[in-house]
Amino acid sequence: NAGVTQTPKFRVLKTGQSMTLLCAQDMNHEYMYWYRQDPGMGLRLIHYSVGEGTTAKGEVPDGYNVSRLKKQNFLLGLESAAPSQTSVYFCASNRELGTDTQYFGPGTRLTVL
Amino acid sequence: DQQVKQNSPSLSVQEGRISILNCDYTNSMFDYFLWYKKYPAEGPTFLISISSIKDKNEDGRFTVFLNKSAKHLSLHIVPSQPGDSAVYFCAASADYGGATNKLIFGTGTLLAVQP
């Protein structure tokens, strides 16, 4: 049981390039989330999904797109990367509503030059 | 506007002593609060939570206190151990039993427990 995994662990992009971050969970969780962590800002919610085929905007969705084609995967896309998107990205998932806690992946460190 | 604030970026305590990490919030609609712990190069892991209907929740060495009138919560770790050295995030939700489970995180406090 790997829990929540993220691919890649590190990436360096040039301004304007695109990329996709992959999050996978093997716990059959319904809910999945993408956060970014910046110094002095804590974790901020980018997008989330309440089930396969659904997505919704979080606090800071601009510049990102997401897709949840399969229940176990949640993809975060950057169509045209900007230096402001340099951050550490965390994916999380949880099983159900109520008091179920979120389980986090190990993070992806992205640098945009 | 930071709805969840952790005003101490760092805290250093001696092994065996008590660690007290503080968190303040501004949104009176928050009804569920959590603490997450994060080691370097890892994702946050859940530590302890408290519902707004309680003022205290205890789990082993960890206790969370909630003061709703002051919009303040604190995490007590007794006794502190070197393995507790990590960044601690406070998080809150106004809709935890609702449709989204969205969490608002604080900026984190780096705890260093000195042997």
PDB file of C-alpha atoms in Angstrom:
ATOM      1  CA  ASN A   1       0.000   0.000   0.000  1.00  0.00           C
ATOM      2  CA  ALA A   2       1.931   3.024  -1.279  1.00  0.00           C
ATOM      3  CA  GLY A   3      -0.595   5.645  -0.101  1.00  0.00           C
ATOM      4  CA  VAL A   4      -0.299   8.877  -2.071  1.00  0.00           C
ATOM      5  CA  THR A   5       2.510   9.142  -4.607  1.00  0.00           C
ATOM      6  CA  GLN A   6       3.584  12.085  -6.730  1.00  0.00           C
ATOM      7  CA  THR A   7       5.543  12.231  -9.975  1.00  0.00           C
ATOM      8  CA  PRO A   8       8.027  13.822 -10.527  1.00  0.00           C
ATOM      9  CA  LYS A   9       9.800  14.725  -7.272  1.00  0.00           C
ATOM     10  CA  PHE A  10      11.726  17.615  -8.793  1.00  0.00           C
ATOM     11  CA  ARG A  11      11.428  19.616 -11.989  1.00  0.00           C
ATOM     12  CA  VAL A  12      12.958  22.738 -13.476  1.00  0.00           C
ATOM     13  CA  LEU A  13      11.039  24.549 -16.212  1.00  0.00           C
ATOM     14  CA  LYS A  14      11.660  27.613 -18.300  1.00  0.00           C
ATOM     15  CA  THR A  15       9.042  30.348 -18.430  1.00  0.00           C
ATOM     16  CA  GLY A  16       6.339  29.430 -20.901  1.00  0.00           C
ATOM     17  CA  GLN A  17       6.910  25.679 -20.829  1.00  0.00           C
ATOM     18  CA  SER A  18       4.147  23.297 -19.875  1.00  0.00           C
ATOM     19  CA  MET A  19       4.092  20.253 -17.667  1.00  0.00           C
ATOM     20  CA  THR A  20       1.795  17.873 -15.821  1.00  0.00           C
ATOM     21  CA  LEU A  21       2.173  16.690 -12.253  1.00  0.00           C
ATOM     22  CA  LEU A  22       0.721  13.293 -11.495  1.00  0.00           C
ATOM     23  CA  CYS A  23      -0.820  12.250  -8.205  1.00  0.00           C
ATOM     24  CA  ALA A  24      -1.857   8.661  -7.582  1.00  0.00           C
ATOM     25  CA  GLN A  25      -3.508   7.061  -4.553  1.00  0.00           C
ATOM     26  CA  ASP A  26      -4.195   3.404  -3.919  1.00  0.00           C
ATOM     27  CA  MET A  27      -6.591   3.831  -0.985  1.00  0.00           C
ATOM     28  CA  ASN A  28      -9.770   4.092  -3.078  1.00  0.00           C
ATOM     29  CA  HIS A  29     -10.312   7.626  -1.785  1.00  0.00           C
ATOM     30  CA  GLU A  30     -13.076   9.729  -3.290  1.00  0.00           C
ATOM     31  CA  TYR A  31     -11.592  13.154  -2.582  1.00  0.00           C
ATOM     32  CA  MET A  32      -8.322  14.499  -3.920  1.00  0.00           C
ATOM     33  CA  TYR A  33      -6.613  17.870  -3.583  1.00  0.00           C
ATOM     34  CA  TRP A  34      -3.704  19.859  -4.957  1.00  0.00           C
ATOM     35  CA  TYR A  35      -1.922  22.354  -2.695  1.00  0.00           C
ATOM     36  CA  ARG A  36       1.078  24.592  -3.106  1.00  0.00           C
ATOM     37  CA  GLN A  37       3.407  25.528  -0.273  1.00  0.00           C
ATOM     38  CA  ASP A  38       5.331  28.773  -0.365  1.00  0.00           C
ATOM     39  CA  PRO A  39       7.567  30.325   2.300  1.00  0.00           C
ATOM     40  CA  GLY A  40       5.514  32.340   4.765  1.00  0.00           C
ATOM     41  CA  MET A  41       2.244  31.274   3.116  1.00  0.00           C
ATOM     42  CA  GLY A  42       1.481  27.814   4.444  1.00  0.00           C
ATOM     43  CA  LEU A  43      -0.379  25.396   2.174  1.00  0.00           C
ATOM     44  CA  ARG A  44      -2.928  26.849  -0.203  1.00  0.00           C
ATOM     45  CA  LEU A  45      -5.548  24.843  -2.062  1.00  0.00           C
ATOM     46  CA  ILE A  46      -5.267  25.048  -5.856  1.00  0.00           C
ATOM     47  CA  HIS A  47      -7.959  22.651  -7.094  1.00  0.00           C
ATOM     48  CA  TYR A  48      -9.790  19.678  -5.677  1.00  0.00           C
ATOM     49  CA  SER A  49     -12.030  16.819  -6.761  1.00  0.00           C
ATOM     50  CA  VAL A  50     -14.929  15.194  -4.939  1.00  0.00           C
ATOM     51  CA  GLY A  51     -15.032  12.190  -7.223  1.00  0.00           C
ATOM     52  CA  GLU A  52     -14.013  10.715 -10.557  1.00  0.00           C
ATOM     53  CA  GLY A  53     -14.782  13.090 -13.391  1.00  0.00           C
ATOM     54  CA  THR A  54     -15.274  16.124 -11.116  1.00  0.00           C
ATOM     55  CA  THR A  55     -13.014  19.080 -10.378  1.00  0.00           C
ATOM     56  CA  ALA A  56     -13.438  22.405  -8.595  1.00  0.00           C
ATOM     57  CA  LYS A  57     -11.406  25.534  -7.904  1.00  0.00           C
ATOM     58  CA  GLY A  58      -9.685  26.184  -4.621  1.00  0.00           C
ATOM     59  CA  GLU A  59      -8.084  29.362  -3.245  1.00  0.00           C
ATOM     60  CA  VAL A  60      -5.429  29.879  -5.938  1.00  0.00           C
ATOM     61  CA  PRO A  61      -6.556  28.183  -9.189  1.00  0.00           C
ATOM     62  CA  ASP A  62      -5.262  30.689 -11.751  1.00  0.00           C
ATOM     63  CA  GLY A  63      -2.651  29.303 -14.134  1.00  0.00           C
ATOM     64  CA  TYR A  64      -3.474  25.680 -13.351  1.00  0.00           C
ATOM     65  CA  ASN A  65      -5.800  23.061 -14.763  1.00  0.00           C
ATOM     66  CA  VAL A  66      -6.702  19.659 -13.379  1.00  0.00           C
ATOM     67  CA  SER A  67      -8.293  16.425 -14.470  1.00  0.00           C
ATOM     68  CA  ARG A  68      -9.642  13.383 -12.644  1.00  0.00           C
ATOM     69  CA  LEU A  69     -10.333  10.841 -15.386  1.00  0.00           C
ATOM     70  CA  LYS A  70      -9.676   7.897 -13.073  1.00  0.00           C
ATOM     71  CA  LYS A  71     -10.561   7.704  -9.404  1.00  0.00           C
ATOM     72  CA  GLN A  72      -7.014   6.944  -8.356  1.00  0.00           C
ATOM     73  CA  ASN A  73      -5.315   9.733 -10.327  1.00  0.00           C
ATOM     74  CA  PHE A  74      -5.441  13.517 -10.092  1.00  0.00           C
ATOM     75  CA  LEU A  75      -3.397  15.500 -12.605  1.00  0.00           C
ATOM     76  CA  LEU A  76      -2.262  19.101 -12.213  1.00  0.00           C
ATOM     77  CA  GLY A  77      -1.288  20.930 -15.385  1.00  0.00           C
ATOM     78  CA  LEU A  78       0.628  24.110 -15.984  1.00  0.00           C
ATOM     79  CA  GLU A  79       0.004  25.258 -19.553  1.00  0.00           C
ATOM     80  CA  SER A  80       2.470  28.162 -19.578  1.00  0.00           C
ATOM     81  CA  ALA A  81       4.698  28.159 -16.526  1.00  0.00           C
ATOM     82  CA  ALA A  82       5.600  31.432 -14.797  1.00  0.00           C
ATOM     83  CA  PRO A  83       8.265  32.146 -12.134  1.00  0.00           C
ATOM     84  CA  SER A  84       5.415  32.816  -9.667  1.00  0.00           C
ATOM     85  CA  GLN A  85       4.570  29.122  -9.911  1.00  0.00           C
ATOM     86  CA  THR A  86       7.881  28.129  -8.361  1.00  0.00           C
ATOM     87  CA  SER A  87       6.731  26.216  -5.319  1.00  0.00           C
ATOM     88  CA  VAL A  88       6.405  22.856  -3.642  1.00  0.00           C
ATOM     89  CA  TYR A  89       3.241  21.072  -4.735  1.00  0.00           C
ATOM     90  CA  PHE A  90       1.442  18.574  -2.529  1.00  0.00           C
ATOM     91  CA  CYS A  91      -1.336  16.226  -3.446  1.00  0.00           C
ATOM     92  CA  ALA A  92      -3.697  14.862  -0.794  1.00  0.00           C
ATOM     93  CA  SER A  93      -6.661  12.526  -0.624  1.00  0.00           C
ATOM     94  CA  ASN A  94      -9.278  11.361   1.813  1.00  0.00           C
ATOM     95  CA  ARG A  95     -11.993   8.767   1.863  1.00  0.00           C
ATOM     96  CA  GLU A  96     -15.142  10.568   2.807  1.00  0.00           C
ATOM     97  CA  LEU A  97     -16.703  13.643   4.292  1.00  0.00           C
ATOM     98  CA  GLY A  98     -16.891  14.273   7.975  1.00  0.00           C
ATOM     99  CA  THR A  99     -13.835  13.929  10.140  1.00  0.00           C
ATOM    100  CA  ASP A 100     -11.678  11.833   7.836  1.00  0.00           C
ATOM    101  CA  THR A 101      -8.232  13.385   7.630  1.00  0.00           C
ATOM    102  CA  GLN A 102      -6.316  14.117   4.452  1.00  0.00           C
ATOM    103  CA  TYR A 103      -3.327  11.976   3.496  1.00  0.00           C
ATOM    104  CA  PHE A 104      -0.537  13.813   1.721  1.00  0.00           C
ATOM    105  CA  GLY A 105       1.991  12.798  -0.892  1.00  0.00           C
ATOM    106  CA  PRO A 106       5.715  13.599  -0.522  1.00  0.00           C
ATOM    107  CA  GLY A 107       5.572  16.689  -2.723  1.00  0.00           C
ATOM    108  CA  THR A 108       6.992  17.945  -6.033  1.00  0.00           C
ATOM    109  CA  ARG A 109       9.509  20.766  -5.978  1.00  0.00           C
ATOM    110  CA  LEU A 110       9.045  22.893  -9.097  1.00  0.00           C
ATOM    111  CA  THR A 111      11.331  25.712 -10.156  1.00  0.00           C
ATOM    112  CA  VAL A 112      10.380  27.996 -13.038  1.00  0.00           C
ATOM    113  CA  LEU A 113      13.250  30.043 -14.421  1.00  0.00           C
TER     114      LEU A 113
ATOM    115  CA  ASP B   1      -6.043  37.879   4.256  1.00  0.00           C
ATOM    116  CA  GLN B   2      -4.632  35.092   6.406  1.00  0.00           C
ATOM    117  CA  GLN B   3      -7.576  33.424   8.161  1.00  0.00           C
ATOM    118  CA  VAL B   4      -5.369  31.031  10.119  1.00  0.00           C
ATOM    119  CA  LYS B   5      -2.273  32.516  11.716  1.00  0.00           C
ATOM    120  CA  GLN B   6       0.714  30.973  13.391  1.00  0.00           C
ATOM    121  CA  ASN B   7       2.629  33.974  14.642  1.00  0.00           C
ATOM    122  CA  SER B   8       5.706  32.092  15.820  1.00  0.00           C
ATOM    123  CA  PRO B   9       7.783  30.925  12.852  1.00  0.00           C
ATOM    124  CA  SER B  10      10.001  28.875  15.127  1.00  0.00           C
ATOM    125  CA  LEU B  11      10.228  27.462  18.635  1.00  0.00           C
ATOM    126  CA  SER B  12      13.102  25.782  20.452  1.00  0.00           C
ATOM    127  CA  VAL B  13      12.621  23.645  23.584  1.00  0.00           C
ATOM    128  CA  GLN B  14      14.682  21.222  25.617  1.00  0.00           C
ATOM    129  CA  GLU B  15      14.008  17.521  25.469  1.00  0.00           C
ATOM    130  CA  GLY B  16      11.572  16.482  28.194  1.00  0.00           C
ATOM    131  CA  ARG B  17      10.020  19.915  28.521  1.00  0.00           C
ATOM    132  CA  ILE B  18       6.640  21.070  27.231  1.00  0.00           C
ATOM    133  CA  SER B  19       6.257  22.483  23.714  1.00  0.00           C
ATOM    134  CA  ILE B  20       3.346  24.861  23.157  1.00  0.00           C
ATOM    135  CA  LEU B  21       2.465  25.817  19.608  1.00  0.00           C
ATOM    136  CA  ASN B  22      -0.155  28.479  19.049  1.00  0.00           C
ATOM    137  CA  CYS B  23      -2.654  29.214  16.315  1.00  0.00           C
ATOM    138  CA  ASP B  24      -5.176  32.031  15.900  1.00  0.00           C
ATOM    139  CA  TYR B  25      -8.046  32.235  13.465  1.00  0.00           C
ATOM    140  CA  THR B  26     -10.356  34.972  12.286  1.00  0.00           C
ATOM    141  CA  ASN B  27     -13.273  33.125  10.665  1.00  0.00           C
ATOM    142  CA  SER B  28     -15.974  32.387  13.255  1.00  0.00           C
ATOM    143  CA  MET B  29     -17.488  29.825  10.866  1.00  0.00           C
ATOM    144  CA  PHE B  30     -14.569  27.418  11.353  1.00  0.00           C
ATOM    145  CA  ASP B  31     -15.877  24.362  13.154  1.00  0.00           C
ATOM    146  CA  TYR B  32     -13.066  21.837  12.892  1.00  0.00           C
ATOM    147  CA  PHE B  33      -9.371  22.234  13.556  1.00  0.00           C
ATOM    148  CA  LEU B  34      -6.419  20.011  12.843  1.00  0.00           C
ATOM    149  CA  TRP B  35      -2.692  19.902  13.427  1.00  0.00           C
ATOM    150  CA  TYR B  36      -0.365  18.424  10.847  1.00  0.00           C
ATOM    151  CA  LYS B  37       3.308  17.656  11.285  1.00  0.00           C
ATOM    152  CA  LYS B  38       5.820  17.885   8.444  1.00  0.00           C
ATOM    153  CA  TYR B  39       9.349  16.593   8.202  1.00  0.00           C
ATOM    154  CA  PRO B  40      11.718  17.930   5.487  1.00  0.00           C
ATOM    155  CA  ALA B  41      11.165  16.422   2.032  1.00  0.00           C
ATOM    156  CA  GLU B  42       7.971  14.696   3.170  1.00  0.00           C
ATOM    157  CA  GLY B  43       4.295  15.533   2.987  1.00  0.00           C
ATOM    158  CA  PRO B  44       2.362  16.680   6.048  1.00  0.00           C
ATOM    159  CA  THR B  45       0.952  13.948   8.272  1.00  0.00           C
ATOM    160  CA  PHE B  46      -2.100  14.257  10.469  1.00  0.00           C
ATOM    161  CA  LEU B  47      -1.416  14.621  14.169  1.00  0.00           C
ATOM    162  CA  ILE B  48      -4.555  15.522  16.106  1.00  0.00           C
ATOM    163  CA  SER B  49      -7.865  17.310  15.595  1.00  0.00           C
ATOM    164  CA  ILE B  50     -10.631  18.960  17.562  1.00  0.00           C
ATOM    165  CA  SER B  51     -14.231  19.820  16.835  1.00  0.00           C
ATOM    166  CA  SER B  52     -15.637  23.172  17.879  1.00  0.00           C
ATOM    167  CA  ILE B  53     -18.011  21.445  20.297  1.00  0.00           C
ATOM    168  CA  LYS B  54     -15.025  20.483  22.448  1.00  0.00           C
ATOM    169  CA  ASP B  55     -12.380  22.547  24.189  1.00  0.00           C
ATOM    170  CA  LYS B  56      -9.771  19.826  24.607  1.00  0.00           C
ATOM    171  CA  ASN B  57      -8.644  16.680  22.851  1.00  0.00           C
ATOM    172  CA  GLU B  58      -5.820  14.458  23.988  1.00  0.00           C
ATOM    173  CA  ASP B  59      -3.831  11.751  22.236  1.00  0.00           C
ATOM    174  CA  GLY B  60      -0.853  10.420  24.127  1.00  0.00           C
ATOM    175  CA  ARG B  61       1.746  13.179  24.460  1.00  0.00           C
ATOM    176  CA  PHE B  62      -0.290  15.548  22.309  1.00  0.00           C
ATOM    177  CA  THR B  63      -3.141  17.738  23.532  1.00  0.00           C
ATOM    178  CA  VAL B  64      -5.001  20.373  21.589  1.00  0.00           C
ATOM    179  CA  PHE B  65      -6.901  23.132  23.381  1.00  0.00           C
ATOM    180  CA  LEU B  66      -9.548  25.281  21.732  1.00  0.00           C
ATOM    181  CA  ASN B  67     -10.701  28.668  23.033  1.00  0.00           C
ATOM    182  CA  LYS B  68     -13.546  29.698  20.756  1.00  0.00           C
ATOM    183  CA  SER B  69     -14.181  33.050  22.369  1.00  0.00           C
ATOM    184  CA  ALA B  70     -10.563  34.023  21.753  1.00  0.00           C
ATOM    185  CA  LYS B  71     -10.448  32.236  18.380  1.00  0.00           C
ATOM    186  CA  HIS B  72      -7.296  30.518  19.552  1.00  0.00           C
ATOM    187  CA  LEU B  73      -6.024  26.989  19.676  1.00  0.00           C
ATOM    188  CA  SER B  74      -2.831  25.504  20.963  1.00  0.00           C
ATOM    189  CA  LEU B  75      -0.965  22.229  20.688  1.00  0.00           C
ATOM    190  CA  HIS B  76       0.864  20.947  23.751  1.00  0.00           C
ATOM    191  CA  ILE B  77       3.516  18.269  23.465  1.00  0.00           C
ATOM    192  CA  VAL B  78       4.585  16.731  26.769  1.00  0.00           C
ATOM    193  CA  PRO B  79       7.267  15.554  27.115  1.00  0.00           C
ATOM    194  CA  SER B  80       8.975  16.846  23.996  1.00  0.00           C
ATOM    195  CA  GLN B  81      11.317  14.473  22.177  1.00  0.00           C
ATOM    196  CA  PRO B  82      13.989  15.145  19.529  1.00  0.00           C
ATOM    197  CA  GLY B  83      11.859  13.207  17.008  1.00  0.00           C
ATOM    198  CA  ASP B  84       9.173  15.865  17.431  1.00  0.00           C
ATOM    199  CA  SER B  85      11.411  18.347  15.610  1.00  0.00           C
ATOM    200  CA  ALA B  86       9.400  19.295  12.525  1.00  0.00           C
ATOM    201  CA  VAL B  87       7.183  21.995  11.080  1.00  0.00           C
ATOM    202  CA  TYR B  88       3.702  22.025  12.603  1.00  0.00           C
ATOM    203  CA  PHE B  89       0.766  23.358  10.617  1.00  0.00           C
ATOM    204  CA  CYS B  90      -2.534  24.383  12.091  1.00  0.00           C
ATOM    205  CA  ALA B  91      -5.531  23.956   9.762  1.00  0.00           C
ATOM    206  CA  ALA B  92      -9.212  24.826   9.969  1.00  0.00           C
ATOM    207  CA  SER B  93     -12.382  24.086   8.094  1.00  0.00           C
ATOM    208  CA  ALA B  94     -15.767  25.764   7.907  1.00  0.00           C
ATOM    209  CA  ASP B  95     -17.290  22.901   6.000  1.00  0.00           C
ATOM    210  CA  TYR B  96     -15.726  19.735   7.280  1.00  0.00           C
ATOM    211  CA  GLY B  97     -18.939  17.767   7.358  1.00  0.00           C
ATOM    212  CA  GLY B  98     -20.185  19.388   4.225  1.00  0.00           C
ATOM    213  CA  ALA B  99     -19.499  19.151   0.546  1.00  0.00           C
ATOM    214  CA  THR B 100     -15.833  19.847   0.179  1.00  0.00           C
ATOM    215  CA  ASN B 101     -13.644  19.135   3.228  1.00  0.00           C
ATOM    216  CA  LYS B 102     -11.587  22.204   2.332  1.00  0.00           C
ATOM    217  CA  LEU B 103      -8.859  23.099   4.786  1.00  0.00           C
ATOM    218  CA  ILE B 104      -7.276  26.508   5.418  1.00  0.00           C
ATOM    219  CA  PHE B 105      -3.705  26.155   6.658  1.00  0.00           C
ATOM    220  CA  GLY B 106      -1.565  28.391   8.794  1.00  0.00           C
ATOM    221  CA  THR B 107       1.992  29.293   7.841  1.00  0.00           C
ATOM    222  CA  GLY B 108       3.597  26.723  10.116  1.00  0.00           C
ATOM    223  CA  THR B 109       5.892  26.734  13.160  1.00  0.00           C
ATOM    224  CA  LEU B 110       9.276  25.041  13.074  1.00  0.00           C
ATOM    225  CA  LEU B 111       9.797  23.184  16.345  1.00  0.00           C
ATOM    226  CA  ALA B 112      13.336  22.225  17.345  1.00  0.00           C
ATOM    227  CA  VAL B 113      13.700  19.938  20.348  1.00  0.00           C
ATOM    228  CA  GLN B 114      17.222  20.079  21.730  1.00  0.00           C
ATOM    229  CA  PRO B 115      18.652  16.883  23.280  1.00  0.00           C
TER     230      PRO B 115
END
